[in-house]
Every structure is written in C-alpha cells, then in structure tokens.
Amino acid sequence: MFTGIVEKTAKVVGIEQENTNFHFTLECDIAKDLHIDQSFAHDGCCLTVVKLDKEKCQYVVTAMKETMDKTNLGQWKVGSEVNVERSMLMDGRFDGHIVQGHVDTTAICTKVVDEKGSWRYFFKYNNQEHITVPKGSICVNGVSLTVVDSEKDMFSVSIIPYTYEHTNFHSFTEGSVVNIEFDVLGKYIEKLLKEYLKDINK
C-alpha cells in the first residue's frame, strides 16, 4: 500500500530480458535502506526488490508479462527517470490517497499548459471501465493528484513547482505515456453499481 507521495526519482541503469520477464536495475540513494523482497512503487507500479547492491545504491526489480502489457515499463530505457515510493508506514500521517501500486492502464499526455506558477497536464486514456470525477483522486506515474477537468476518457491535473521539480513530470511532453491508477474507492462503487444494474435488468 502506498500514498502517492513520491520520495525520490531513480535512474534505470540496466535492462535484461529473460523470456517474457524483464529485469530492471535502478540506481537511487534509497537503495541503502531497502531489503530483498520489499515492495517498492515505480511510476506507480508495485514491484519487488529481488537483488540489492547497497554500495552502488543499486537494486533489481522484475516485471512479468502482465506488468509489461499494462504499464509504460516497456518504454523504459537506460537513463530513464522513474518516480519511486516505499510502502507506507502505518504510524504516520496519510498525506496522499490510497494507492495500491496496481496500474489500471496507461494514458497519453495530450497537452501541457504553462500557467505561470503551475502546469496543467491533460491526459487521454482508452480504459472504458473507470472514470474520473472533478476534485477526485488519481494516481499518475505514482503521484497522488487531484483531478481538475474530467471527461469520459480524459482528465487534467495541475502540478505545483515542487512536484514538477522532484518527480518525472518535468520530462512529460505531448505524447508521453504514463501509468494510471484510478481511485480504489471509486472502482468498488463502479463494480457494485454495475452488479446492481445487472440484477434489476434481469
């Protein structure tokens, strides 16, 4: 479980394919505090640490086919900058929203607007199962954000300078592909409503 409050960015320093699995080596000073088998969110995708080199501040995570198919990890290259967050502690403040690290789909950045103090990012997605709502929560590349504009297959978010500088949002341009996790509470409501409508239409 995560909160969507990004701690650092990590750099991809190695990629190795083994059958349908991909092993990614990343470098980040947080590696000194990691341990094998730990859950660690990368651009909002929960991955398990499988190897660790604390002296080099490097670690390895493995992504299977299901993960590669549903996320933007297939676009990672050596040198890519990735948002990272360790699983949340239960004895502190909950600063973001409930983020599971289970990416629902990817979205494409369609426009970036410089609002002279903040930035507005517009994203389009093809997943028809889930929706956004104005002022609701959305997780974009592991960042907990508030929806500004909301349409059937599009939403926008506003980014303050701190988030712009300390996450990989500063690298997004028109056409960038990002990972999206919709609000889990909203997904439960959608599921219950669909089941209810099925029952009354029988």
PDB file of C-alpha atoms in Angstrom:
ATOM      1  CA  MET A   1       0.000   0.000   0.000  1.00  0.00           C
ATOM      2  CA  PHE A   2       1.253   3.450  -0.958  1.00  0.00           C
ATOM      3  CA  THR A   3       0.143   7.067  -0.637  1.00  0.00           C
ATOM      4  CA  GLY A   4       1.229   8.564  -3.949  1.00  0.00           C
ATOM      5  CA  ILE A   5       3.731  10.894  -2.279  1.00  0.00           C
ATOM      6  CA  VAL A   6       6.881  10.339  -4.345  1.00  0.00           C
ATOM      7  CA  GLU A   7      10.078  10.128  -2.265  1.00  0.00           C
ATOM      8  CA  LYS A   8      12.736  10.282  -4.966  1.00  0.00           C
ATOM      9  CA  THR A   9      13.419   9.571  -8.591  1.00  0.00           C
ATOM     10  CA  ALA A  10      15.554   6.593  -9.589  1.00  0.00           C
ATOM     11  CA  LYS A  11      17.572   6.124 -12.774  1.00  0.00           C
ATOM     12  CA  VAL A  12      17.367   2.982 -14.904  1.00  0.00           C
ATOM     13  CA  VAL A  13      20.950   1.748 -15.339  1.00  0.00           C
ATOM     14  CA  GLY A  14      20.376  -1.721 -16.785  1.00  0.00           C
ATOM     15  CA  ILE A  15      17.704  -3.781 -18.562  1.00  0.00           C
ATOM     16  CA  GLU A  16      17.854  -7.543 -19.093  1.00  0.00           C
ATOM     17  CA  GLN A  17      15.172  -9.671 -20.765  1.00  0.00           C
ATOM     18  CA  GLU A  18      14.660 -13.282 -19.706  1.00  0.00           C
ATOM     19  CA  ASN A  19      11.899 -14.973 -21.730  1.00  0.00           C
ATOM     20  CA  THR A  20       8.867 -12.703 -21.107  1.00  0.00           C
ATOM     21  CA  ASN A  21      10.312 -11.200 -17.922  1.00  0.00           C
ATOM     22  CA  PHE A  22      12.326  -8.001 -17.737  1.00  0.00           C
ATOM     23  CA  HIS A  23      14.880  -7.358 -15.008  1.00  0.00           C
ATOM     24  CA  PHE A  24      15.452  -3.655 -14.390  1.00  0.00           C
ATOM     25  CA  THR A  25      18.472  -2.368 -12.486  1.00  0.00           C
ATOM     26  CA  LEU A  26      17.884   1.051 -10.948  1.00  0.00           C
ATOM     27  CA  GLU A  27      20.075   3.455  -9.021  1.00  0.00           C
ATOM     28  CA  CYS A  28      18.837   5.603  -6.139  1.00  0.00           C
ATOM     29  CA  ASP A  29      20.199   6.523  -2.725  1.00  0.00           C
ATOM     30  CA  ILE A  30      17.091   4.949  -1.140  1.00  0.00           C
ATOM     31  CA  ALA A  31      18.648   1.587  -2.105  1.00  0.00           C
ATOM     32  CA  LYS A  32      20.737   1.814   1.061  1.00  0.00           C
ATOM     33  CA  ASP A  33      17.553   1.394   3.099  1.00  0.00           C
ATOM     34  CA  LEU A  34      15.910  -1.337   1.004  1.00  0.00           C
ATOM     35  CA  HIS A  35      15.843  -5.070   1.583  1.00  0.00           C
ATOM     36  CA  ILE A  36      15.219  -8.091  -0.631  1.00  0.00           C
ATOM     37  CA  ASP A  37      11.523  -8.943  -1.152  1.00  0.00           C
ATOM     38  CA  GLN A  38      10.413  -5.384  -0.350  1.00  0.00           C
ATOM     39  CA  SER A  39       7.523  -3.796  -2.240  1.00  0.00           C
ATOM     40  CA  PHE A  40       8.611  -0.609  -3.990  1.00  0.00           C
ATOM     41  CA  ALA A  41       6.480   1.565  -6.311  1.00  0.00           C
ATOM     42  CA  HIS A  42       7.986   2.651  -9.648  1.00  0.00           C
ATOM     43  CA  ASP A  43       5.953   5.210 -11.598  1.00  0.00           C
ATOM     44  CA  GLY A  44       3.038   3.888  -9.535  1.00  0.00           C
ATOM     45  CA  CYS A  45       3.706   0.227 -10.325  1.00  0.00           C
ATOM     46  CA  CYS A  46       4.385  -2.031  -7.326  1.00  0.00           C
ATOM     47  CA  LEU A  47       7.490  -4.156  -7.954  1.00  0.00           C
ATOM     48  CA  THR A  48       9.504  -6.436  -5.674  1.00  0.00           C
ATOM     49  CA  VAL A  49      13.188  -5.902  -4.943  1.00  0.00           C
ATOM     50  CA  VAL A  50      14.970  -9.123  -5.977  1.00  0.00           C
ATOM     51  CA  LYS A  51      18.645  -8.061  -5.872  1.00  0.00           C
ATOM     52  CA  LEU A  52      20.456  -5.345  -3.984  1.00  0.00           C
ATOM     53  CA  ASP A  53      23.875  -3.676  -4.071  1.00  0.00           C
ATOM     54  CA  LYS A  54      23.886  -1.100  -1.277  1.00  0.00           C
ATOM     55  CA  GLU A  55      27.457   0.019  -2.007  1.00  0.00           C
ATOM     56  CA  LYS A  56      26.465   1.099  -5.517  1.00  0.00           C
ATOM     57  CA  CYS A  57      22.998   2.243  -4.371  1.00  0.00           C
ATOM     58  CA  GLN A  58      21.537  -0.110  -6.977  1.00  0.00           C
ATOM     59  CA  TYR A  59      18.788  -2.712  -6.897  1.00  0.00           C
ATOM     60  CA  VAL A  60      16.935  -5.001  -9.301  1.00  0.00           C
ATOM     61  CA  VAL A  61      13.189  -5.465  -9.814  1.00  0.00           C
ATOM     62  CA  THR A  62      11.483  -7.930 -12.163  1.00  0.00           C
ATOM     63  CA  ALA A  63       8.418  -7.184 -14.289  1.00  0.00           C
ATOM     64  CA  MET A  64       6.439 -10.085 -15.745  1.00  0.00           C
ATOM     65  CA  LYS A  65       4.411 -10.059 -18.969  1.00  0.00           C
ATOM     66  CA  GLU A  66       1.179  -8.862 -17.308  1.00  0.00           C
ATOM     67  CA  THR A  67       3.019  -5.857 -15.884  1.00  0.00           C
ATOM     68  CA  MET A  68       4.740  -5.070 -19.162  1.00  0.00           C
ATOM     69  CA  ASP A  69       1.432  -5.268 -21.038  1.00  0.00           C
ATOM     70  CA  LYS A  70      -0.471  -2.894 -18.764  1.00  0.00           C
ATOM     71  CA  THR A  71       2.133  -0.278 -17.853  1.00  0.00           C
ATOM     72  CA  ASN A  72       4.659   2.034 -19.512  1.00  0.00           C
ATOM     73  CA  LEU A  73       7.629  -0.070 -18.353  1.00  0.00           C
ATOM     74  CA  GLY A  74       8.160  -1.250 -21.927  1.00  0.00           C
ATOM     75  CA  GLN A  75       9.240   2.296 -22.775  1.00  0.00           C
ATOM     76  CA  TRP A  76      11.897   2.462 -20.080  1.00  0.00           C
ATOM     77  CA  LYS A  77      15.433   2.829 -21.391  1.00  0.00           C
ATOM     78  CA  VAL A  78      18.819   3.079 -19.730  1.00  0.00           C
ATOM     79  CA  GLY A  79      18.826   6.603 -18.354  1.00  0.00           C
ATOM     80  CA  SER A  80      15.044   6.829 -17.829  1.00  0.00           C
ATOM     81  CA  GLU A  81      13.978   8.723 -14.719  1.00  0.00           C
ATOM     82  CA  VAL A  82      11.395   6.917 -12.574  1.00  0.00           C
ATOM     83  CA  ASN A  83       9.290   8.103  -9.622  1.00  0.00           C
ATOM     84  CA  VAL A  84       9.743   5.828  -6.578  1.00  0.00           C
ATOM     85  CA  GLU A  85       7.975   5.386  -3.248  1.00  0.00           C
ATOM     86  CA  ARG A  86       8.387   2.834  -0.491  1.00  0.00           C
ATOM     87  CA  SER A  87       5.268   1.269   1.031  1.00  0.00           C
ATOM     88  CA  MET A  88       3.586   3.494   3.583  1.00  0.00           C
ATOM     89  CA  LEU A  89       4.155   3.367   7.327  1.00  0.00           C
ATOM     90  CA  MET A  90       1.070   2.873   9.488  1.00  0.00           C
ATOM     91  CA  ASP A  91       2.294   5.159  12.270  1.00  0.00           C
ATOM     92  CA  GLY A  92       2.415   8.448  10.369  1.00  0.00           C
ATOM     93  CA  ARG A  93       0.223  10.964   8.563  1.00  0.00           C
ATOM     94  CA  PHE A  94      -1.550   9.844   5.412  1.00  0.00           C
ATOM     95  CA  ASP A  95      -0.597  12.665   3.024  1.00  0.00           C
ATOM     96  CA  GLY A  96      -1.878  11.399  -0.334  1.00  0.00           C
ATOM     97  CA  HIS A  97      -4.650   8.890  -1.037  1.00  0.00           C
ATOM     98  CA  ILE A  98      -4.886   5.089  -1.014  1.00  0.00           C
ATOM     99  CA  VAL A  99      -2.623   3.827  -3.814  1.00  0.00           C
ATOM    100  CA  GLN A 100      -2.242   0.073  -4.292  1.00  0.00           C
ATOM    101  CA  GLY A 101       0.511   0.135  -6.880  1.00  0.00           C
ATOM    102  CA  HIS A 102      -1.758  -1.820  -9.246  1.00  0.00           C
ATOM    103  CA  VAL A 103      -1.721   0.110 -12.512  1.00  0.00           C
ATOM    104  CA  ASP A 104      -5.086   0.045 -14.307  1.00  0.00           C
ATOM    105  CA  THR A 105      -3.969   1.346 -17.683  1.00  0.00           C
ATOM    106  CA  THR A 106      -1.722   3.827 -19.430  1.00  0.00           C
ATOM    107  CA  ALA A 107      -2.637   7.295 -20.641  1.00  0.00           C
ATOM    108  CA  ILE A 108      -1.133   9.654 -23.194  1.00  0.00           C
ATOM    109  CA  CYS A 109      -0.272  13.248 -22.384  1.00  0.00           C
ATOM    110  CA  THR A 110      -2.118  15.340 -24.949  1.00  0.00           C
ATOM    111  CA  LYS A 111      -1.218  18.836 -23.805  1.00  0.00           C
ATOM    112  CA  VAL A 112       0.924  20.705 -21.276  1.00  0.00           C
ATOM    113  CA  VAL A 113      -0.065  24.257 -20.370  1.00  0.00           C
ATOM    114  CA  ASP A 114       2.326  26.567 -18.523  1.00  0.00           C
ATOM    115  CA  GLU A 115       0.102  28.547 -16.160  1.00  0.00           C
ATOM    116  CA  LYS A 116       2.908  30.834 -14.912  1.00  0.00           C
ATOM    117  CA  GLY A 117       3.368  29.280 -11.496  1.00  0.00           C
ATOM    118  CA  SER A 118       1.918  25.848 -12.099  1.00  0.00           C
ATOM    119  CA  TRP A 119       1.451  23.464 -15.009  1.00  0.00           C
ATOM    120  CA  ARG A 120      -1.760  21.869 -16.291  1.00  0.00           C
ATOM    121  CA  TYR A 121      -1.351  18.412 -17.837  1.00  0.00           C
ATOM    122  CA  PHE A 122      -4.068  16.818 -19.972  1.00  0.00           C
ATOM    123  CA  PHE A 123      -4.241  13.024 -20.363  1.00  0.00           C
ATOM    124  CA  LYS A 124      -6.341  10.732 -22.565  1.00  0.00           C
ATOM    125  CA  TYR A 125      -6.951   7.035 -21.837  1.00  0.00           C
ATOM    126  CA  ASN A 126      -8.803   4.153 -23.545  1.00  0.00           C
ATOM    127  CA  ASN A 127      -9.964   2.198 -20.484  1.00  0.00           C
ATOM    128  CA  GLN A 128     -13.772   2.419 -20.508  1.00  0.00           C
ATOM    129  CA  GLU A 129     -14.286   0.641 -17.180  1.00  0.00           C
ATOM    130  CA  HIS A 130     -13.239   3.520 -14.951  1.00  0.00           C
ATOM    131  CA  ILE A 131     -13.962   7.221 -14.742  1.00  0.00           C
ATOM    132  CA  THR A 132     -12.577  10.289 -13.034  1.00  0.00           C
ATOM    133  CA  VAL A 133     -14.542  12.979 -11.214  1.00  0.00           C
ATOM    134  CA  PRO A 134     -13.672  16.665 -10.663  1.00  0.00           C
ATOM    135  CA  LYS A 135     -11.743  17.110  -7.392  1.00  0.00           C
ATOM    136  CA  GLY A 136     -11.394  13.323  -7.122  1.00  0.00           C
ATOM    137  CA  SER A 137      -8.111  11.471  -6.681  1.00  0.00           C
ATOM    138  CA  ILE A 138      -5.977   9.986  -9.454  1.00  0.00           C
ATOM    139  CA  CYS A 139      -2.504   8.462  -9.432  1.00  0.00           C
ATOM    140  CA  VAL A 140      -0.271   9.386 -12.380  1.00  0.00           C
ATOM    141  CA  ASN A 141       3.140   7.667 -12.529  1.00  0.00           C
ATOM    142  CA  GLY A 142       2.838   7.077  -8.802  1.00  0.00           C
ATOM    143  CA  VAL A 143       1.948  10.689  -7.933  1.00  0.00           C
ATOM    144  CA  SER A 144      -1.236  11.299  -5.926  1.00  0.00           C
ATOM    145  CA  LEU A 145      -3.089  14.152  -7.644  1.00  0.00           C
ATOM    146  CA  THR A 146      -6.445  15.910  -7.734  1.00  0.00           C
ATOM    147  CA  VAL A 147      -8.476  15.829 -10.949  1.00  0.00           C
ATOM    148  CA  VAL A 148      -9.212  19.263 -12.426  1.00  0.00           C
ATOM    149  CA  ASP A 149     -11.033  18.669 -15.735  1.00  0.00           C
ATOM    150  CA  SER A 150     -12.901  15.378 -16.130  1.00  0.00           C
ATOM    151  CA  GLU A 151     -14.492  13.865 -19.223  1.00  0.00           C
ATOM    152  CA  LYS A 152     -15.343  10.309 -20.300  1.00  0.00           C
ATOM    153  CA  ASP A 153     -11.841   9.385 -21.434  1.00  0.00           C
ATOM    154  CA  MET A 154      -9.828  12.476 -20.484  1.00  0.00           C
ATOM    155  CA  PHE A 155      -8.731  14.340 -17.375  1.00  0.00           C
ATOM    156  CA  SER A 156      -6.331  17.061 -16.381  1.00  0.00           C
ATOM    157  CA  VAL A 157      -4.253  17.750 -13.280  1.00  0.00           C
ATOM    158  CA  SER A 158      -2.361  20.800 -12.048  1.00  0.00           C
ATOM    159  CA  ILE A 159       1.230  20.484 -10.842  1.00  0.00           C
ATOM    160  CA  ILE A 160       2.937  22.836  -8.383  1.00  0.00           C
ATOM    161  CA  PRO A 161       6.638  23.699  -8.808  1.00  0.00           C
ATOM    162  CA  TYR A 162       7.791  21.309  -6.051  1.00  0.00           C
ATOM    163  CA  THR A 163       6.129  18.315  -7.714  1.00  0.00           C
ATOM    164  CA  TYR A 164       7.360  19.454 -11.129  1.00  0.00           C
ATOM    165  CA  GLU A 165      10.956  19.579  -9.902  1.00  0.00           C
ATOM    166  CA  HIS A 166      11.009  16.454  -7.687  1.00  0.00           C
ATOM    167  CA  THR A 167       9.189  13.942  -9.938  1.00  0.00           C
ATOM    168  CA  ASN A 168       9.492  12.994 -13.590  1.00  0.00           C
ATOM    169  CA  PHE A 169       6.604  15.312 -14.514  1.00  0.00           C
ATOM    170  CA  HIS A 170       9.215  17.806 -15.718  1.00  0.00           C
ATOM    171  CA  SER A 171      10.069  15.374 -18.527  1.00  0.00           C
ATOM    172  CA  PHE A 172       6.492  14.936 -19.798  1.00  0.00           C
ATOM    173  CA  THR A 173       5.682  16.310 -23.223  1.00  0.00           C
ATOM    174  CA  GLU A 174       2.832  15.794 -25.660  1.00  0.00           C
ATOM    175  CA  GLY A 175       2.811  12.055 -26.454  1.00  0.00           C
ATOM    176  CA  SER A 176       4.415  10.877 -23.190  1.00  0.00           C
ATOM    177  CA  VAL A 177       2.890   7.616 -21.917  1.00  0.00           C
ATOM    178  CA  VAL A 178       2.161   7.401 -18.186  1.00  0.00           C
ATOM    179  CA  ASN A 179       0.790   4.831 -15.741  1.00  0.00           C
ATOM    180  CA  ILE A 180      -2.663   5.451 -14.288  1.00  0.00           C
ATOM    181  CA  GLU A 181      -4.260   4.013 -11.169  1.00  0.00           C
ATOM    182  CA  PHE A 182      -7.848   5.102 -10.589  1.00  0.00           C
ATOM    183  CA  ASP A 183      -9.187   5.707  -7.073  1.00  0.00           C
ATOM    184  CA  VAL A 184      -9.816   2.286  -5.474  1.00  0.00           C
ATOM    185  CA  LEU A 185     -12.937   3.513  -3.643  1.00  0.00           C
ATOM    186  CA  GLY A 186     -14.377   4.715  -6.934  1.00  0.00           C
ATOM    187  CA  LYS A 187     -13.626   1.336  -8.542  1.00  0.00           C
ATOM    188  CA  TYR A 188     -15.551  -0.512  -5.818  1.00  0.00           C
ATOM    189  CA  ILE A 189     -18.535   1.800  -6.283  1.00  0.00           C
ATOM    190  CA  GLU A 190     -18.433   1.287 -10.063  1.00  0.00           C
ATOM    191  CA  LYS A 191     -18.351  -2.500  -9.599  1.00  0.00           C
ATOM    192  CA  LEU A 192     -21.235  -2.528  -7.107  1.00  0.00           C
ATOM    193  CA  LEU A 193     -23.323  -0.254  -9.323  1.00  0.00           C
ATOM    194  CA  LYS A 194     -22.750  -2.452 -12.391  1.00  0.00           C
ATOM    195  CA  GLU A 195     -23.754  -5.586 -10.457  1.00  0.00           C
ATOM    196  CA  TYR A 196     -26.852  -3.799  -9.124  1.00  0.00           C
ATOM    197  CA  LEU A 197     -27.890  -2.691 -12.607  1.00  0.00           C
ATOM    198  CA  LYS A 198     -27.426  -6.253 -13.887  1.00  0.00           C
ATOM    199  CA  ASP A 199     -29.731  -7.582 -11.171  1.00  0.00           C
ATOM    200  CA  ILE A 200     -32.538  -5.105 -11.750  1.00  0.00           C
ATOM    201  CA  ASN A 201     -32.401  -5.659 -15.526  1.00  0.00           C
ATOM    202  CA  LYS A 202     -32.839  -9.435 -15.257  1.00  0.00           C
TER     203      LYS A 202
END
